[in-house]
Coordinates of C-alpha atoms in Angstrom, one line a residue:
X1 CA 91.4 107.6 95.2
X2 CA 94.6 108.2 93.0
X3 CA 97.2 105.4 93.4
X4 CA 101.1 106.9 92.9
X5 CA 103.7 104.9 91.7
X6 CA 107.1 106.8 93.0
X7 CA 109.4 103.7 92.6
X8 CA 109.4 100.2 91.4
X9 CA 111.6 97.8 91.0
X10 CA 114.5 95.6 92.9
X11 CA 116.0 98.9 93.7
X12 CA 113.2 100.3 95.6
X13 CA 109.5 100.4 96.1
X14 CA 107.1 102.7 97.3
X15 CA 103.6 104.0 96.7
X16 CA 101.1 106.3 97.8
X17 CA 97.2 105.9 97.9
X18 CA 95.4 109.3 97.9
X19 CA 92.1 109.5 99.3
X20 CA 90.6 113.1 99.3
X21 CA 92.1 113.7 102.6
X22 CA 94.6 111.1 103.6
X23 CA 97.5 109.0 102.4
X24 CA 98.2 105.7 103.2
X25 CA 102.1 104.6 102.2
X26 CA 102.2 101.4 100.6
X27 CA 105.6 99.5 100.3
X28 CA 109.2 101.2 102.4
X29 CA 111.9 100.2 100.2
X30 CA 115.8 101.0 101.1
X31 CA 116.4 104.1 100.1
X32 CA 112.4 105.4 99.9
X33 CA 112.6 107.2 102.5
X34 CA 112.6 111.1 101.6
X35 CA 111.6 110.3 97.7
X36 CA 108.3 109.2 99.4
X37 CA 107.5 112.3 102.0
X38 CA 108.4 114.5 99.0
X39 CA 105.5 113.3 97.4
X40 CA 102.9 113.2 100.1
X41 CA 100.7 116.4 99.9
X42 CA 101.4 119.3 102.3
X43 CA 97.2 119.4 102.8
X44 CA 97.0 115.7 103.1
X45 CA 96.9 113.3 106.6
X46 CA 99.8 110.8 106.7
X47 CA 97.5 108.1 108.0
X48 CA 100.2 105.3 107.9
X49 CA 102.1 102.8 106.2
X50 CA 101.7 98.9 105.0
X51 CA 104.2 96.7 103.3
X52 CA 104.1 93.6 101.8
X53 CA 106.9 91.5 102.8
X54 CA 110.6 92.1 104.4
X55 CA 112.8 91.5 101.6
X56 CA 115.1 95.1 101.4
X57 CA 113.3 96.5 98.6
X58 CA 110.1 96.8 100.1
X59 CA 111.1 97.4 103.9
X60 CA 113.9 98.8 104.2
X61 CA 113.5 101.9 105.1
X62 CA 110.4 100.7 107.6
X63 CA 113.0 101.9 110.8
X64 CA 112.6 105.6 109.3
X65 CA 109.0 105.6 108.5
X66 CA 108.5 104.3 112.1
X67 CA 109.7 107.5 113.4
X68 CA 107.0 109.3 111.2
X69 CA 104.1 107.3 111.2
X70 CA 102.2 104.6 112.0
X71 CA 103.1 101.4 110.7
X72 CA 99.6 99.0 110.6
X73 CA 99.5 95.6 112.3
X74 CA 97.2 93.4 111.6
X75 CA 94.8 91.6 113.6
X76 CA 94.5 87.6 113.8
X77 CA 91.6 87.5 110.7
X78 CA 94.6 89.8 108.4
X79 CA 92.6 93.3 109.3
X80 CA 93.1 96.6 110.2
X81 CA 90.8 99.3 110.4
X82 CA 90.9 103.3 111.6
X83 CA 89.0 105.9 110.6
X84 CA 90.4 105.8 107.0
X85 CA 90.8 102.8 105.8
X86 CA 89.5 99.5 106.1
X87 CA 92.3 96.9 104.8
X88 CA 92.1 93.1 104.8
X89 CA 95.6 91.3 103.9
X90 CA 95.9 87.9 101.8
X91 CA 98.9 85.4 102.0
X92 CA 100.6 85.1 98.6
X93 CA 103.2 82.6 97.6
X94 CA 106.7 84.6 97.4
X95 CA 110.2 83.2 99.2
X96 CA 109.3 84.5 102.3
X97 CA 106.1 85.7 104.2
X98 CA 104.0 88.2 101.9
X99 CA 100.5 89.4 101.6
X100 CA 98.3 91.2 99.4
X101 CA 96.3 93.7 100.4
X102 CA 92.2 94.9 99.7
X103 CA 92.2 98.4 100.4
X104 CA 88.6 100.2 101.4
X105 CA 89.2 104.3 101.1
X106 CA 86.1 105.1 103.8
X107 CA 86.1 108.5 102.8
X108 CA 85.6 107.7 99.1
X109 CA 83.9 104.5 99.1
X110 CA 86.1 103.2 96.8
X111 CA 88.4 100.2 97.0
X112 CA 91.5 98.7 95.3
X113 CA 93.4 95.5 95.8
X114 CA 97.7 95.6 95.8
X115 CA 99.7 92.5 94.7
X116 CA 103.5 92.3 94.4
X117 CA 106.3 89.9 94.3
X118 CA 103.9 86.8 94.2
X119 CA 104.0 83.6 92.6
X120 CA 99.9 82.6 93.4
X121 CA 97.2 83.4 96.0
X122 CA 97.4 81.1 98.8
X123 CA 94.8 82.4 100.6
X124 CA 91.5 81.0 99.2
X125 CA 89.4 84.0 100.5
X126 CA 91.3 86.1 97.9

């Protein structure tokens, strides 16, 4: 897997995970929008989009990446699950709902965990 960093920071966030044959977006930040496409490989599957929490800088272009993708929601144990990925979210202590994320590329066997904005873990599980 290979893990992009296209923008951090209060003016925008957004990131890319790679497996050999997909990309997951991670993060929608205001103004993300077309900086992020650019950067997904032509030969690569969009395969969708996560996001941590709702403040602008991570979601605020979530409206246009609905258009374009799939935007994952989560089931009532904090999982989703396709033919890609396998991703289990964890509650973090920010100023508003946010989660972490442990990321399982299928294709790679490989995982990764995300964290942003956080104070602590709330969720024990973690």
């Amino acid at each position: 897997m290979i893990f992009k960093c296209i923008s951090t920071g209060s003016s925008g966030n957004g990131y890319l995970l790679e497996s050999e044959s997909a990309v997951l977006i991670i993060e929608a930040g205001k103004g993300m929008f077309k900086k992020i496409l650019a950067n997904i490989p032509k030969e690569k599957q969009l395969s969708g989009l996560i996001y941590s929490h709702m403040h602008s800088d991570h979601a605020g272009d979530l409206d246009k990446f609905h258009k374009v993708t799939e935007v994952f929601y989560f089931n009532a144990k904090n999982r989703f699950e396709n033919d890609e990925w396998i991703i289990k979210r964890f509650k973090v202590l920010h100023n508003c709902e946010c989660w972490a994320f442990a990321i399982f590329c299928k294709e790679e066997k490989k995982s990764m965990l995300f964290i942003t904005d956080f104070v602590k873990t709330i969720d024990k599980e973690i």
